[in-house]
mmCIF file of C-alpha atoms in Angstrom:
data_model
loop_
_atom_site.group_PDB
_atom_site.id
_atom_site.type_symbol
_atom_site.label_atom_id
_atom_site.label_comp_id
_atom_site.label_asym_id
_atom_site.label_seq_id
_atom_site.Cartn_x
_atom_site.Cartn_y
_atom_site.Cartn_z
ATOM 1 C CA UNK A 7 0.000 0.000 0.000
ATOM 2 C CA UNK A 8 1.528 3.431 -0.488
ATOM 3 C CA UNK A 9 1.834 5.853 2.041
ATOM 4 C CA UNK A 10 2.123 9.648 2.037
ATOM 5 C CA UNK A 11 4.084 11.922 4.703
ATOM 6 C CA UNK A 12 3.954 15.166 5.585
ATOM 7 C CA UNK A 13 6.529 15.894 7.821
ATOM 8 C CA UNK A 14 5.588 19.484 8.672
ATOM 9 C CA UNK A 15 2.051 19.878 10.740
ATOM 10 C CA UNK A 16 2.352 24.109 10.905
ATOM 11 C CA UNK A 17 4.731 26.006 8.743
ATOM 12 C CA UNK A 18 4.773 30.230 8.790
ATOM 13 C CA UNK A 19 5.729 32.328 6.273
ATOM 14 C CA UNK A 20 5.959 36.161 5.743
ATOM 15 C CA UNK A 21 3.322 37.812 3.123
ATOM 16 C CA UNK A 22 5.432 38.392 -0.225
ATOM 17 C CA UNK A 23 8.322 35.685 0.850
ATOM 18 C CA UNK A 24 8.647 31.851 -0.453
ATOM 19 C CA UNK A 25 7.661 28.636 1.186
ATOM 20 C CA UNK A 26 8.745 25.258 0.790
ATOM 21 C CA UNK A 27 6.078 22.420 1.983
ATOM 22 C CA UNK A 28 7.386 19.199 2.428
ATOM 23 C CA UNK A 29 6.290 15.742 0.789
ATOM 24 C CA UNK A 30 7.285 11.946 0.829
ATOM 25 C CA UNK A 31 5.933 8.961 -0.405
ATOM 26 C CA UNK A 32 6.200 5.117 -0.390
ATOM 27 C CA UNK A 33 5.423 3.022 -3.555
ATOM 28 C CA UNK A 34 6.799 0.281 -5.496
ATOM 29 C CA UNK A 35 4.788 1.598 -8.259
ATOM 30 C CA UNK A 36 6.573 3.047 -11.254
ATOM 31 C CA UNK A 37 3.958 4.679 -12.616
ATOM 32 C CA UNK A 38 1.719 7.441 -10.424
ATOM 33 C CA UNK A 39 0.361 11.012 -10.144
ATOM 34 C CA UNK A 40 1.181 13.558 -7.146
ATOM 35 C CA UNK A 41 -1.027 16.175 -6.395
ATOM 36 C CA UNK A 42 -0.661 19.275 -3.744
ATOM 37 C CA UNK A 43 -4.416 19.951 -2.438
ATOM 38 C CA UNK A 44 -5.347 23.435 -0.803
ATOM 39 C CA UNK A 45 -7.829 23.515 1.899
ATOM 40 C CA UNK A 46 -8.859 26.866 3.364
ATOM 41 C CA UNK A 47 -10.742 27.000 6.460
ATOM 42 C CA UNK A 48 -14.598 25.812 6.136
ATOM 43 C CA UNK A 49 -14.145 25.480 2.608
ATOM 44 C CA UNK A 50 -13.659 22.856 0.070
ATOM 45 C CA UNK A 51 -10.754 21.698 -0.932
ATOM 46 C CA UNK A 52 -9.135 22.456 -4.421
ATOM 47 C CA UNK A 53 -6.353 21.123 -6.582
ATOM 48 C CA UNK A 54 -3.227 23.376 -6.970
ATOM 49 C CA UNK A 55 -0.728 21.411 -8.880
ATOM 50 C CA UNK A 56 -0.231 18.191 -10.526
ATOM 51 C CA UNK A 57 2.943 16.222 -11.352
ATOM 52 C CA UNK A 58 2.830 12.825 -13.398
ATOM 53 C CA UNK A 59 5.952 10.490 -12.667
ATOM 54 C CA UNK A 60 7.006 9.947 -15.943
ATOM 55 C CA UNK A 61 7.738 13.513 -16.468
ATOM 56 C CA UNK A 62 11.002 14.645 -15.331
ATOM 57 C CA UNK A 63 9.716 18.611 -15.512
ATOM 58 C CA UNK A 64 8.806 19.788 -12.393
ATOM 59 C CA UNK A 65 5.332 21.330 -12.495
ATOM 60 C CA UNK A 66 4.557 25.095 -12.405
ATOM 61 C CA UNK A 67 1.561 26.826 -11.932
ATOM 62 C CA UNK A 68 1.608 30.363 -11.492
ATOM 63 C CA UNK A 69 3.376 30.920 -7.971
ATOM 64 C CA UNK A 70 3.435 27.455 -6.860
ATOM 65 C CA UNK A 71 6.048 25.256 -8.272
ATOM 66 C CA UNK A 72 6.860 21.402 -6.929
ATOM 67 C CA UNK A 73 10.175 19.805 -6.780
ATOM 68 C CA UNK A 74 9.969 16.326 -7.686
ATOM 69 C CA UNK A 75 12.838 14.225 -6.643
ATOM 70 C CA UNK A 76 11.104 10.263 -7.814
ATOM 71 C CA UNK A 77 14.012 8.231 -6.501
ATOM 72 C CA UNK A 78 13.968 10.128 -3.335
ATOM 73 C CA UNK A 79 9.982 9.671 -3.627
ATOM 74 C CA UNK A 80 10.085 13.346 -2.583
ATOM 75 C CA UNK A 81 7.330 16.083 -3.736
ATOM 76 C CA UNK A 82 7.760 19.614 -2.485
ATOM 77 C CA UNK A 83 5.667 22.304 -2.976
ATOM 78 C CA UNK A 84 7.193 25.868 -2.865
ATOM 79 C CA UNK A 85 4.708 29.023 -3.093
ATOM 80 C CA UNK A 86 6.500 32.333 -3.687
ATOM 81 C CA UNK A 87 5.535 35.826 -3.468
ATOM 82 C CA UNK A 88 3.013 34.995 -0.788
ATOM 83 C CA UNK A 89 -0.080 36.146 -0.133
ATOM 84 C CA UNK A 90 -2.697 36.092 2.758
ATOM 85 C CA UNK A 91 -5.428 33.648 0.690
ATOM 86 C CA UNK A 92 -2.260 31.111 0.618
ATOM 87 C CA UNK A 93 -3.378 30.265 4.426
ATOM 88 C CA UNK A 94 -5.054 26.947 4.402
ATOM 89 C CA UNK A 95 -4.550 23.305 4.835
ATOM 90 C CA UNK A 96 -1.793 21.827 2.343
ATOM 91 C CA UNK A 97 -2.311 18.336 1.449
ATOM 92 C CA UNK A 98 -0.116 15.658 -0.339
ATOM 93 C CA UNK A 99 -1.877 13.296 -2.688
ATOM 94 C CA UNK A 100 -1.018 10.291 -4.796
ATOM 95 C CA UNK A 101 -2.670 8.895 -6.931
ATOM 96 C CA UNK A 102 -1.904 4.918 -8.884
ATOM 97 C CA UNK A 103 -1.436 5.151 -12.821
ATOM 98 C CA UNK A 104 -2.145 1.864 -13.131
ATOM 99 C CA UNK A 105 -5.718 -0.062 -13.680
ATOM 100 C CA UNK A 106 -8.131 -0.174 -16.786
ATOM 101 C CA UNK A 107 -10.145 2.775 -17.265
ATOM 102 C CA UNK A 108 -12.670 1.311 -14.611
ATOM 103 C CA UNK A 109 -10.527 2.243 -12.242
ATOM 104 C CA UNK A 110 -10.825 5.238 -10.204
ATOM 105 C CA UNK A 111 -8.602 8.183 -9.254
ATOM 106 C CA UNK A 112 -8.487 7.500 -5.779
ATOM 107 C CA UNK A 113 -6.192 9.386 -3.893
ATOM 108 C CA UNK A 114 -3.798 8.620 -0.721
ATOM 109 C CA UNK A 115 -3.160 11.306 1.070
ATOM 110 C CA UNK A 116 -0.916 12.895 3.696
ATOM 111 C CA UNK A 117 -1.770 14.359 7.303
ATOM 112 C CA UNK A 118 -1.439 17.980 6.181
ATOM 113 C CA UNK A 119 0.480 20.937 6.681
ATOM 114 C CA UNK A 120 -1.156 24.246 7.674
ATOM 115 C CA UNK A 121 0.154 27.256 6.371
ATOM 116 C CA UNK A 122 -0.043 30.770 7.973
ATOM 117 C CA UNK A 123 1.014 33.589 6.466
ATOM 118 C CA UNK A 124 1.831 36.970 8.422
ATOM 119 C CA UNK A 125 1.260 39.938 7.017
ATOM 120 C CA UNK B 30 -21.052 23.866 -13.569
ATOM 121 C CA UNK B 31 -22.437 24.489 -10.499
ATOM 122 C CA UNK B 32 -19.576 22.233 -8.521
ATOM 123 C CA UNK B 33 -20.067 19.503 -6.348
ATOM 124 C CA UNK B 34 -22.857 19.804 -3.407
ATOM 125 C CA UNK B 35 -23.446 18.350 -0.446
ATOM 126 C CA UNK B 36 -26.458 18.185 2.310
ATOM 127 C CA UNK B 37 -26.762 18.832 4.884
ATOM 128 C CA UNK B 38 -23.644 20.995 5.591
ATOM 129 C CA UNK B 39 -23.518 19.643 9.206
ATOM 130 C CA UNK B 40 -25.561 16.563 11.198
ATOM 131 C CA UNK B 41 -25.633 16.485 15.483
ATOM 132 C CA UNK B 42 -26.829 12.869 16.059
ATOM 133 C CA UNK B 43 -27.031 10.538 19.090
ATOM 134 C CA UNK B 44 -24.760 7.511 19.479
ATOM 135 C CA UNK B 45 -27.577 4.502 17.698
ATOM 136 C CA UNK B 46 -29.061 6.710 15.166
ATOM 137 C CA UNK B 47 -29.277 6.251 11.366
ATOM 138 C CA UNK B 48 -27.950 9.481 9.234
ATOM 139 C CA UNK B 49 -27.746 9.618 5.871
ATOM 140 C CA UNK B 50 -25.727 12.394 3.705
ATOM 141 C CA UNK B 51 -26.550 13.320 -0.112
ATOM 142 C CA UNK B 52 -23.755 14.355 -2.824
ATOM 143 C CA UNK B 53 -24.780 16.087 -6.108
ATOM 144 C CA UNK B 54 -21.918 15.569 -8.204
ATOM 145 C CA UNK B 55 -20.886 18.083 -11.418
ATOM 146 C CA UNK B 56 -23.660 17.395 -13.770
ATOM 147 C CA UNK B 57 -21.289 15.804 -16.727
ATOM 148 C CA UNK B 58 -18.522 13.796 -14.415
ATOM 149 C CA UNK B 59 -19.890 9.983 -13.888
ATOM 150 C CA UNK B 60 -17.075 9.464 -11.673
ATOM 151 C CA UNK B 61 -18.418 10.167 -7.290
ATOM 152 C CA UNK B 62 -16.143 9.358 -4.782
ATOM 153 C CA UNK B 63 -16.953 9.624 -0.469
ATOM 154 C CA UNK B 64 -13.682 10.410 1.847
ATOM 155 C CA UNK B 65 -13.948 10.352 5.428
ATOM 156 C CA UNK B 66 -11.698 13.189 6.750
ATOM 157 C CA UNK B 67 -11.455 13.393 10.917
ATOM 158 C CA UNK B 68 -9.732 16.462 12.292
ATOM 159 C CA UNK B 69 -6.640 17.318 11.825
ATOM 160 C CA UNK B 70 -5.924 14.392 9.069
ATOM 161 C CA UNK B 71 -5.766 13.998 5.414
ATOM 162 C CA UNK B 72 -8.926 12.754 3.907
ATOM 163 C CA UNK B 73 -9.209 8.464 3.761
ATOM 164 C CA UNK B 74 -10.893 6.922 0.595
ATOM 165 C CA UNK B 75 -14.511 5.381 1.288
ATOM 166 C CA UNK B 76 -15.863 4.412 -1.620
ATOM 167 C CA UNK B 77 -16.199 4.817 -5.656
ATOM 168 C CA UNK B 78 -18.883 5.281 -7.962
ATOM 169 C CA UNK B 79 -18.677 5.031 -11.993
ATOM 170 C CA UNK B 80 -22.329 5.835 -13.257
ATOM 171 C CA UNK B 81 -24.579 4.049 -10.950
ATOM 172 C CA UNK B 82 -22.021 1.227 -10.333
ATOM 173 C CA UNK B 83 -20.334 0.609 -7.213
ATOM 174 C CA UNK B 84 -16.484 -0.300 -8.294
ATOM 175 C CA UNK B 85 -14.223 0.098 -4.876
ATOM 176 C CA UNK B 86 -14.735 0.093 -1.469
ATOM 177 C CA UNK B 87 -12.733 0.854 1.252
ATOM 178 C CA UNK B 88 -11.874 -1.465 3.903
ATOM 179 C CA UNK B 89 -13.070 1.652 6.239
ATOM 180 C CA UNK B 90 -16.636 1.237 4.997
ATOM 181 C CA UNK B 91 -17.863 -0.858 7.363
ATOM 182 C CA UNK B 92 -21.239 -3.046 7.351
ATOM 183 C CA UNK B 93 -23.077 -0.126 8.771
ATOM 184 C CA UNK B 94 -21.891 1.989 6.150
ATOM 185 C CA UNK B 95 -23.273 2.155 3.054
ATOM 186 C CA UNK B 96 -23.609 4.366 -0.400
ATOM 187 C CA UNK B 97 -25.851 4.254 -3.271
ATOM 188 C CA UNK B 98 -25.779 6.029 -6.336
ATOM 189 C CA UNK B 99 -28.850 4.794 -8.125
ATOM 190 C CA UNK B 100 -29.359 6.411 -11.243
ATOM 191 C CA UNK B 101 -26.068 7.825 -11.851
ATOM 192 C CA UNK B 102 -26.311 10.869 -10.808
ATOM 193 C CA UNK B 103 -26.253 12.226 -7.251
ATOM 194 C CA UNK B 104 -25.520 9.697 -4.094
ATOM 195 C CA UNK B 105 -26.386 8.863 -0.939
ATOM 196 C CA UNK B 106 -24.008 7.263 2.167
ATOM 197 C CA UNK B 107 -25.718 6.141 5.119
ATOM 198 C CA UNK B 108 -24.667 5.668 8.230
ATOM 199 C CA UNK B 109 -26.504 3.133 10.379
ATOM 200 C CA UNK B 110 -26.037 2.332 14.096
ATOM 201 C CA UNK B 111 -23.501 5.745 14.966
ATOM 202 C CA UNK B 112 -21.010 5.509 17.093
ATOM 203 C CA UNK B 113 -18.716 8.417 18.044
ATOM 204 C CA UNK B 114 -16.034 7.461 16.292
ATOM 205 C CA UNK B 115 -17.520 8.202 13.457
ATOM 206 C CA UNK B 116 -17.660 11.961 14.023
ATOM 207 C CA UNK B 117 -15.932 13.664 10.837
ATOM 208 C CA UNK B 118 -16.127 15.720 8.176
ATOM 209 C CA UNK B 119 -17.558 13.695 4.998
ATOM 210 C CA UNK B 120 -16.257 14.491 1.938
ATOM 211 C CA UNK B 121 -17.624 13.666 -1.754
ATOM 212 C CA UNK B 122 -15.803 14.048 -4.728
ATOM 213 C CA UNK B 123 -16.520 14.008 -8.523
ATOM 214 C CA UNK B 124 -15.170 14.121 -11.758
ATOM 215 C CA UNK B 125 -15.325 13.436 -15.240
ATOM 216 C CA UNK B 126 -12.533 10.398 -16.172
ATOM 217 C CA UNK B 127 -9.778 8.585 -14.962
ATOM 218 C CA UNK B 128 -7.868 11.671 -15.312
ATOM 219 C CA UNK B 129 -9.484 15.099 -15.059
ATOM 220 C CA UNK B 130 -9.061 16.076 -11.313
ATOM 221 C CA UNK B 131 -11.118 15.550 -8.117
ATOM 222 C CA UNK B 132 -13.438 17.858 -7.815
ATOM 223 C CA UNK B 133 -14.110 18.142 -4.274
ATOM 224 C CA UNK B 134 -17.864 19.616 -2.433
ATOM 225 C CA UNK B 135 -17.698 21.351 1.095
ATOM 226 C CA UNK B 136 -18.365 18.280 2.863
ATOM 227 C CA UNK B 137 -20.946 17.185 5.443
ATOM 228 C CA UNK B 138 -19.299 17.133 9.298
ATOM 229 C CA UNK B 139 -20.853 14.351 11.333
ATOM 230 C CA UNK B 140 -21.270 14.820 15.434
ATOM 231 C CA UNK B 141 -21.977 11.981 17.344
ATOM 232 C CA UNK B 142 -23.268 12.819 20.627
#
């Protein structure tokens, strides 16, 4: 079964400056997705960024970027420039790539890391 | 698209009783999904829908849990029998294939009393 850790439960950052959230997994899978999931308070939860294994480009969306280390099964997630909606729950997902297309996109994920940001 | 929608937003019930929880998916995705998420913790995997077809279940679902999606559309998860521990904030998902994202509603949070 794979697992997903977050190592960090609360991480701070000053508004405008760049934060790193930590992410590692466990699989003997060779094919997989990773996904960073926001969370703000009393609200659902959203997809930020995506990675699939096979790609050795780390994913970029706008301010967030990942670093994806897959022998290290390591998935970071580093938000610059930021800003007070950043603060939220930060989860760690994975997903399996394998199965027929019967199979669903269920998703492990991690414990979480909240993020506040100070103005 | 409307998103994903879930009733009622919260449920206070007493330790025995039977609840039950709706999830109106996105109109188009045939894909639901139900994650149990308890405080402070990542969300855990229930149970999967494709059309009105039950494909997975969780080893979490218990034998007093159970979820119907009858015609394909929205879906139900009951809860028969509560117990406290299983307070938490139920979470349904939906989404269009194998790989379009999750789409996730605003959840239902369960208090057993």
């Amino acid at each position: 079964a794979q697992t997903v850790t977050q190592s960090q439960p609360e991480m701070s950052v000053q508004e405008a400056e760049t934060v790193t959230l930590s992410c590692t997994y466990d699989t003997s899978e060779s094919d997989y997705y990773l996904f960073w999931y926001k969370q703000p308070p009393s609200r659902q939860m959203i997809l930020v960024i995506r990675q699939e294994a096979y790609k050795q480009q780390n994913a970029t969306e706008n301010r967030f970027s990942v670093n994806f280390q897959k022998a290290a099964k390591s998935f970071s997630l580093k938000i610059s420039d930021s800003q007070l909606g950043d603060a939220a729950m930060y989860f760690c997902a994975y997903r399996s790539g394998g199965g027929n297309n019967n199979a669903g996109n269920m998703l492990t994920f991690g414990g979480g890391t909240r993020l506040m940001v100070k103005p | 698209d409307t998103g994903v929608s879930q009733n009622p937003r919260h449920k206070i019930t007493k330790r025995g009783q039977n609840v039950t929880f709706r999830c109106d998916p996105i109109s188009e995705h045939n894909r639901l999904y139900w994650y149990r998420q308890t405080l402070g913790q990542g969300p855990e995997f229930l149970t999967y829908f494709q059309n009105e077809a039950q494909l997975e279940k969780s080893r979490l679902l218990s034998d007093r849990f159970s979820a119907e999606r009858p015609k394909g559309s929205f879906s139900t998860l009951e809860i028969q029998r509560t117990e406290q521990g299983d307070s938490a904030m139920y979470l349904c998902a939906s989404s269009r294939d194998r790989n379009s994202p999750l789409h996730f509603g605003n959840g239902t949070r369960l208090t057993v009393t």
